[in-house]
Coordinates of C-alpha atoms and ligand atoms in Angstrom, one line a residue:
X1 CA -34.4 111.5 54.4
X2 CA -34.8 109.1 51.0
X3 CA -36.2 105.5 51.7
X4 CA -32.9 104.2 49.9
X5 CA -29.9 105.6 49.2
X6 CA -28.0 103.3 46.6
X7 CA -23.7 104.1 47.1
X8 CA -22.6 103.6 43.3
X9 CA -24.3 103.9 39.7
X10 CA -23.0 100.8 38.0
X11 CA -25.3 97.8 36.5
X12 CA -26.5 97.0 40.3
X13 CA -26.8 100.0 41.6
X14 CA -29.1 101.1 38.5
X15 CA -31.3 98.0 38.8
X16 CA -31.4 98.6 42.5
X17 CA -33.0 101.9 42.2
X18 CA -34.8 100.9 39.5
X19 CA -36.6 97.9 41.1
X20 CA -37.1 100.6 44.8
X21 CA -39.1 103.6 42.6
X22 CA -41.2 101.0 40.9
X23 CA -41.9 99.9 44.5
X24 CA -43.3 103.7 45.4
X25 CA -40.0 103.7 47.3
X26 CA -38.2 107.3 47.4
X27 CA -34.7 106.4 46.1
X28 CA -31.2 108.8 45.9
X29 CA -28.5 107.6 44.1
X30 CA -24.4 108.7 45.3
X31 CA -22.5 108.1 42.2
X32 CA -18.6 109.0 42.1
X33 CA -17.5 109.3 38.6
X34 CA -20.2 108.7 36.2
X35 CA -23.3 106.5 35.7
X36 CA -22.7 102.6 34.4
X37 CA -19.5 102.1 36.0
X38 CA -17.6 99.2 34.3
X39 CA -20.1 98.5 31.6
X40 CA -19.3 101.7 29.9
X41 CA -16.1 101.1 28.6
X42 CA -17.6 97.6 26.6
X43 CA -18.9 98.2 23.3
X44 CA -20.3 94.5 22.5
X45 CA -21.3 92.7 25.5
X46 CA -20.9 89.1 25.9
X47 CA -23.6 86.9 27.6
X48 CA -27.1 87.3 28.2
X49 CA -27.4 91.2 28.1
X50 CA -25.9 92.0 24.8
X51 CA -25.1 95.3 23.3
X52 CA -23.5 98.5 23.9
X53 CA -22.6 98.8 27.2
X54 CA -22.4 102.8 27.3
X55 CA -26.3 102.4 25.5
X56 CA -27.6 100.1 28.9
X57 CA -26.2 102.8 31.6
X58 CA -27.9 105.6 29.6
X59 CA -31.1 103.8 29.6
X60 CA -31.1 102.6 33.2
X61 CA -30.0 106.5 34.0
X62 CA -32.5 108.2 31.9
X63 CA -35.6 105.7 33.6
X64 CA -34.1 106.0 37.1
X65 CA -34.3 109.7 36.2
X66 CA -38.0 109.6 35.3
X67 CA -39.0 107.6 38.0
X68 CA -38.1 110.0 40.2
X69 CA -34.8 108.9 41.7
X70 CA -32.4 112.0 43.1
X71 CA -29.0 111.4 41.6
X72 CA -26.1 113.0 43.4
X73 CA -22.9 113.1 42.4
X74 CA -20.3 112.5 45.0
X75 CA -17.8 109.7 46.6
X76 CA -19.0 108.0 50.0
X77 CA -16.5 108.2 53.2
X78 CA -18.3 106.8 55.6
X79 CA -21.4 104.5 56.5
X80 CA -22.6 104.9 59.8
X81 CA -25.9 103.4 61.5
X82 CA -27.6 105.4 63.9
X83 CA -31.1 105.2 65.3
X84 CA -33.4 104.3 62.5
X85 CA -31.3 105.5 59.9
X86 CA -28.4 104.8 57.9
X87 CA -26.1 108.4 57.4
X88 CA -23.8 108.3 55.2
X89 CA -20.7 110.7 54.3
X90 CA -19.6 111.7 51.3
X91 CA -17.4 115.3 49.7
X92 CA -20.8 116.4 48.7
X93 CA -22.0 116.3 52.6
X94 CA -24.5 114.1 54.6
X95 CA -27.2 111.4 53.2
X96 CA -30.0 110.2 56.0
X97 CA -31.8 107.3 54.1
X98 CA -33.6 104.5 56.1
X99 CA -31.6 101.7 54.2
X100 CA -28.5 101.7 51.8
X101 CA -27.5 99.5 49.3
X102 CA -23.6 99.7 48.8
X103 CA -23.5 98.5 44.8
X104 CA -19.8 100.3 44.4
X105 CA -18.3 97.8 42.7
X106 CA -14.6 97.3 42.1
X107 CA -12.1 98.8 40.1
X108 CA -9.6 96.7 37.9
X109 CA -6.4 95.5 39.9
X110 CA -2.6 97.3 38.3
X111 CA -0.2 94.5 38.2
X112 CA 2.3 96.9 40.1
X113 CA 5.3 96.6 38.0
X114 CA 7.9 99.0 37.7
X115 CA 6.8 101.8 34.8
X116 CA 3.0 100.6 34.7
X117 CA 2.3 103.7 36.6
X118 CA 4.6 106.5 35.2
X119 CA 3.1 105.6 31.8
X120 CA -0.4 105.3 32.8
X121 CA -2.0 107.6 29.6
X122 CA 1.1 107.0 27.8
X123 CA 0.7 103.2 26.3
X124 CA -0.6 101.9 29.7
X125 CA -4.1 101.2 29.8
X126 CA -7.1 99.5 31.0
X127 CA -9.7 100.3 28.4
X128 CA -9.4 98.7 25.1
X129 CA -12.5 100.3 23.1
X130 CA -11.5 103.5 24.5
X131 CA -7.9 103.7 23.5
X132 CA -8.0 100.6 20.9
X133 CA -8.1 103.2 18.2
X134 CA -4.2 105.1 19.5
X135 CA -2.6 101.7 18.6
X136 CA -3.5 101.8 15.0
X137 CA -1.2 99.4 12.9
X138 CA 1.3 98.7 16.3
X139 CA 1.8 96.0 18.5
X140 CA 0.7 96.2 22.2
X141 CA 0.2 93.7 25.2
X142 CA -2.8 92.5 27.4
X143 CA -1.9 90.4 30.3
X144 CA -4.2 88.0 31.8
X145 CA -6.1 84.9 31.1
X146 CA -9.5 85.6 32.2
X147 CA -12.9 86.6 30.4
X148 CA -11.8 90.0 30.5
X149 CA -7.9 90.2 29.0
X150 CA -9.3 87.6 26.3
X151 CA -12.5 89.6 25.3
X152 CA -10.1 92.6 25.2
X153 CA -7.3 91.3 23.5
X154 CA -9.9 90.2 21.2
X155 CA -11.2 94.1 20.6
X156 CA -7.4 95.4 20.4
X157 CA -6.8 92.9 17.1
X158 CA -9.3 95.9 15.3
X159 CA -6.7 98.3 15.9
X160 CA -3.1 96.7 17.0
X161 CA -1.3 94.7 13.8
X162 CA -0.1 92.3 16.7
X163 CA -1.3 91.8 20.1
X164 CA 0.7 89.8 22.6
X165 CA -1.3 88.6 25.4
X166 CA 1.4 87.3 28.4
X167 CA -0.4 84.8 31.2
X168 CA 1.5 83.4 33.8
X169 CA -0.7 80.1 34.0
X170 CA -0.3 77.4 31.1
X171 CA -3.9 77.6 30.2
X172 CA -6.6 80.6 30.4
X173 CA -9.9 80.9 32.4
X174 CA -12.0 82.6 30.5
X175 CA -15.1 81.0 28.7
X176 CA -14.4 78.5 25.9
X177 CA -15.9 80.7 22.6
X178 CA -12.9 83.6 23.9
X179 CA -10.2 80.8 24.3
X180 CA -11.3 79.1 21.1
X181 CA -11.3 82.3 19.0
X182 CA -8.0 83.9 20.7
X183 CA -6.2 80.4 19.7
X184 CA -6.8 80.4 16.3
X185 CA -6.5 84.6 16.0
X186 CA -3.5 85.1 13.4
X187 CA -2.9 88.6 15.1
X188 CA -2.6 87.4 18.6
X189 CA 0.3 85.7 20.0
X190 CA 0.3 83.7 23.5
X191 CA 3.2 84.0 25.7
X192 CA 2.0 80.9 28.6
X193 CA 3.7 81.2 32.0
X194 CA 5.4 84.4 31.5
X195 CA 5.2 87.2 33.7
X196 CA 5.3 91.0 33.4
X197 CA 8.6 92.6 35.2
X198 CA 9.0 96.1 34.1
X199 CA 6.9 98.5 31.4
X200 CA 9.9 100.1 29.7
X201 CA 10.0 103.3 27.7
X202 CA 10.5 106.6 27.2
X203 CA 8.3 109.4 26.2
X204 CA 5.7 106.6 25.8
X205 CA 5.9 102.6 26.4
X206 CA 8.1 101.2 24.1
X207 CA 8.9 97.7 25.3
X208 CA 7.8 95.1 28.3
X209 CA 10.5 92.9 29.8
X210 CA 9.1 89.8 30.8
X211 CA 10.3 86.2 32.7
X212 CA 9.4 83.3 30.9
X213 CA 9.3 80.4 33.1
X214 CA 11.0 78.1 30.6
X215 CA 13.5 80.5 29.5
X216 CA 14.5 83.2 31.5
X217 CA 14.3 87.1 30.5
X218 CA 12.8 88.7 27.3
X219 CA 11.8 92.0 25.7
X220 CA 8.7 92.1 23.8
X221 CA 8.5 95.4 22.0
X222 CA 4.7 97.3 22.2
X223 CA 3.4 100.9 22.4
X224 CA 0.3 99.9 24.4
X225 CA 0.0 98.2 27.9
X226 CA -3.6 96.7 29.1
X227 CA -3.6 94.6 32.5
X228 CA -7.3 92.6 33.1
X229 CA -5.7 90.6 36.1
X230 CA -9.1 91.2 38.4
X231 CA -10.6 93.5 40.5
X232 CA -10.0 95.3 43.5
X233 CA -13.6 95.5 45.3
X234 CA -14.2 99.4 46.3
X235 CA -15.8 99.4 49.5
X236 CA -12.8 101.1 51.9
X237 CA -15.3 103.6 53.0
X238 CA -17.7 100.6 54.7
X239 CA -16.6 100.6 58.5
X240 CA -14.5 97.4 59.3
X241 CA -17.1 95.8 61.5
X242 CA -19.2 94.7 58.2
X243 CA -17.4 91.2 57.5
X244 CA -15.5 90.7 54.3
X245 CA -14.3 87.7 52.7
X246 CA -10.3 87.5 52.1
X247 CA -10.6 89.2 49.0
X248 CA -12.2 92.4 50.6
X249 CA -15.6 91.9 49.3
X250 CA -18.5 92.0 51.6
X251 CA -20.4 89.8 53.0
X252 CA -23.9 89.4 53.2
X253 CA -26.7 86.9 54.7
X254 CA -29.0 85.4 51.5
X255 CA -31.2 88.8 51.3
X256 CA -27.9 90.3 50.4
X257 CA -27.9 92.0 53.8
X258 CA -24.2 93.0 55.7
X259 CA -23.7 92.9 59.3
X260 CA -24.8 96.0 59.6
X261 CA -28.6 96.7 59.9
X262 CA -30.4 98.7 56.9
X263 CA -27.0 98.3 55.0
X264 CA -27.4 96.1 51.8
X265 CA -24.7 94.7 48.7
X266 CA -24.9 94.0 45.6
X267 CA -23.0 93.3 42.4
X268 CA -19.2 93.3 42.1
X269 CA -18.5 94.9 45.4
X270 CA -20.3 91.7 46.9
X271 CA -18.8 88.3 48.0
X272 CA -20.5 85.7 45.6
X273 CA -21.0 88.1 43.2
X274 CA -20.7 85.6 39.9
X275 CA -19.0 88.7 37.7
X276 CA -21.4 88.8 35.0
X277 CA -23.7 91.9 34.3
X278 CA -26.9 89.6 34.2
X279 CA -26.2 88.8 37.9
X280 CA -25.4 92.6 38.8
X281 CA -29.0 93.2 37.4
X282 CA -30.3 90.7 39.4
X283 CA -28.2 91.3 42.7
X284 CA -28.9 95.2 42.4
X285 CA -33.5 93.8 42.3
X286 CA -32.6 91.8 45.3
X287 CA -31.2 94.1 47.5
X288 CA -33.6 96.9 47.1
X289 CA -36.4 94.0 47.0
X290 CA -35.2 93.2 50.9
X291 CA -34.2 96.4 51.5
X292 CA -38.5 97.0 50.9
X293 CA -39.4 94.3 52.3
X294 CA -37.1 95.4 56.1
X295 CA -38.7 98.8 55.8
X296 CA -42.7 97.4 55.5
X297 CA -42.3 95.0 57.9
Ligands
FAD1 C1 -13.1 94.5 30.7 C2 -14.4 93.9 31.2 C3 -15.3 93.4 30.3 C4 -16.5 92.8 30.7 N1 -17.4 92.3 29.8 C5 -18.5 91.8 30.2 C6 -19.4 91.2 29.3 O1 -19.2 91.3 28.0 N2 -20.6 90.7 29.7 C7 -20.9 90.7 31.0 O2 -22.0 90.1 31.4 N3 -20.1 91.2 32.0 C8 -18.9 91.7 31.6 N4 -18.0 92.3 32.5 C9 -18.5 92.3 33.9 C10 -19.5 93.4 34.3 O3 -19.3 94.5 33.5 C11 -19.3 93.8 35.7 O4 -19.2 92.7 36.6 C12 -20.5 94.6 36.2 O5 -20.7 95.7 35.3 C13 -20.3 95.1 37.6 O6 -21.3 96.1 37.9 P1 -21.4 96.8 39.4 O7 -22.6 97.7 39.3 O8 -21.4 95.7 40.4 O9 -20.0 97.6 39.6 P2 -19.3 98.8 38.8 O10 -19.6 98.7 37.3 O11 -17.9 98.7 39.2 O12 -20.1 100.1 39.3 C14 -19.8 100.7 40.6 C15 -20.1 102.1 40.5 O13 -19.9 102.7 41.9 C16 -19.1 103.9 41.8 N5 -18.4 104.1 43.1 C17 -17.3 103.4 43.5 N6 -16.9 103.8 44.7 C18 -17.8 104.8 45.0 C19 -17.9 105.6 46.2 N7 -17.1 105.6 47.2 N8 -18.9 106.6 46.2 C20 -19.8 106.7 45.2 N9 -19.7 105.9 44.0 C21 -18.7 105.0 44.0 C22 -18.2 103.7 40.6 O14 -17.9 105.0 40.1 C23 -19.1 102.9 39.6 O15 -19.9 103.8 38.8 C24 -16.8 92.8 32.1 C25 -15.9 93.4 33.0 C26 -14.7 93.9 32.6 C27 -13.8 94.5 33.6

């Protein structure tokens, strides 16, 4: 039995196991996929923590590693408390630790037109460094008018010779240096209130048809699709009794405690969770700080 299991090896679950081995704390980590989550597929990170995203998770990984931590790869079922520990289920068995921090994290939302998922790895996309460089000289389309389509569509105008970026709203969320560079981009053209209907194509994406709200139906021809239209939080193997907010994220009491004893969130998968990688750091220190804290008290 570890002292802290940390569910999910993204920013906050990195500086959560961190900030528990420098404690003296004996720390596993359950990580899905791969280590960094989100923050891998950015190659220039905007905000406080700047650089290479992939370059942050394989530093966080490789000190975790020395400190001791006991990574294992797998995908959490089930949380359950019993007794004075927290077990936890995943496909690579059973995990006793006496307190978990859930830093899972979300995944990006689909838009859930027709076509988007038939020609998923065929022009439809949701990581713009990754596949950026398939779109060479062609036109594609981002949809969204947060941080994240801007900063994307923004890294597709290195590859794509036009990028149409399609919001339904008549003016974008996202900070003001990504709207202000976006405006005045010669490759990238705006399409306000207009919303995606169908990914059309063939072998590959050819065309999206859209609705405009001010003049009914269009085709926009493009070879590459990219939604950013938010996140889905990935916490479906937390039992129902932990209390969510009415996006699905979890709840938790200011030591980033849930409602159910041992059982700590942080980061993306969290209600309140400000969405920027500075405050997964932070978030991801918290939790295992009170997670400490609960067990020596
Ligand atoms: C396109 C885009 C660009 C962004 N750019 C910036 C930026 O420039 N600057 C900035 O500050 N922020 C940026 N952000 C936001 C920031 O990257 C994220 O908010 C932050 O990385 C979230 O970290 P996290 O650890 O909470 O979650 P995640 O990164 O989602 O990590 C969760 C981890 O948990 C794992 N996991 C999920 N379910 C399970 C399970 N059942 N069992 C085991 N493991 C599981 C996943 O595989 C993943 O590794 C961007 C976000 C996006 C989408």
């Amino acid at each position: 039995m570890h002292d802290i299991l940390v569910i999910g090896t993204g920013a906050a679950g990195l500086a959560a196991a961190r900030k528990a081995l420098r404690d003296g704390l004996s720390v596993a980590t359950l990580e899905a996929v791969f280590s960094g989550g989100l923050v891998t597929n950015i190659n220039h990170l905007d905000g406080e923590v700047q650089g290479s995203g992939s370059d942050l998770a394989a530093d966080m990984s490789a000190e975790i590693a020395d400190l001791g931590a006991e990574a294992i790869t797998g995908t959490a079922l089930s949380v359950v408390r019993g007794g004075d520990a927290v077990e936890v289920q995943s496909d690579a068995g059973t995990h006793l630790a006496r307190a978990v921090v859930v830093a899972s994290g979300a995944t990006l939302r689909r838009l859930g037109v027709p076509g988007e998922a038939d020609y998923e790895g065929r022009g439809v996309s949701q990581c713009a460094n990754c596949d950026g460089p398939f779109f060479t000289g062609q036109e594609v389309m981002v949809v969204g008018g947060g941080d994240a389509a801007l900063q994307e569509a923004l890294v597709l105008t290195g590859y794509a010779k036009r990028v149409h970026l399609v919001h339904r709203g008549a003016s974008f969320r996202a900070k003001r240096h990504f709207t202000d560079q976006v405006v005045a981009h010669g490759q990238i053209t705006i399409h306000w209130e207009t919303r995606v209907e169908a990914v059309l194509g063939d072998e590959a994406v050819k065309a999206v048809r859209v609705r405009r709200a001010q003049g009914g139906e269009g085709v926009i021809p493009c070879a590459g699709f990219f939604a950013y239209v938010g996140l889905e939080p990935a916490c479906a193997f937390v039992p129902d009794l932990v209390a969510r907010d009415a996006g699905g994220r979890l709840l938790t009491n200011a030591g980033l405690r849930t409602a159910m004893a041992g059982v700590y969130a942080a980061g993306a998968v969290r209600s309140g969770y400000g969405g920027l990688l500075v405050q997964a750091l932070a978030e991801g220190e918290a939790a295992a700080k009170s997670a400490a804290a609960e067990l020596w008290s």
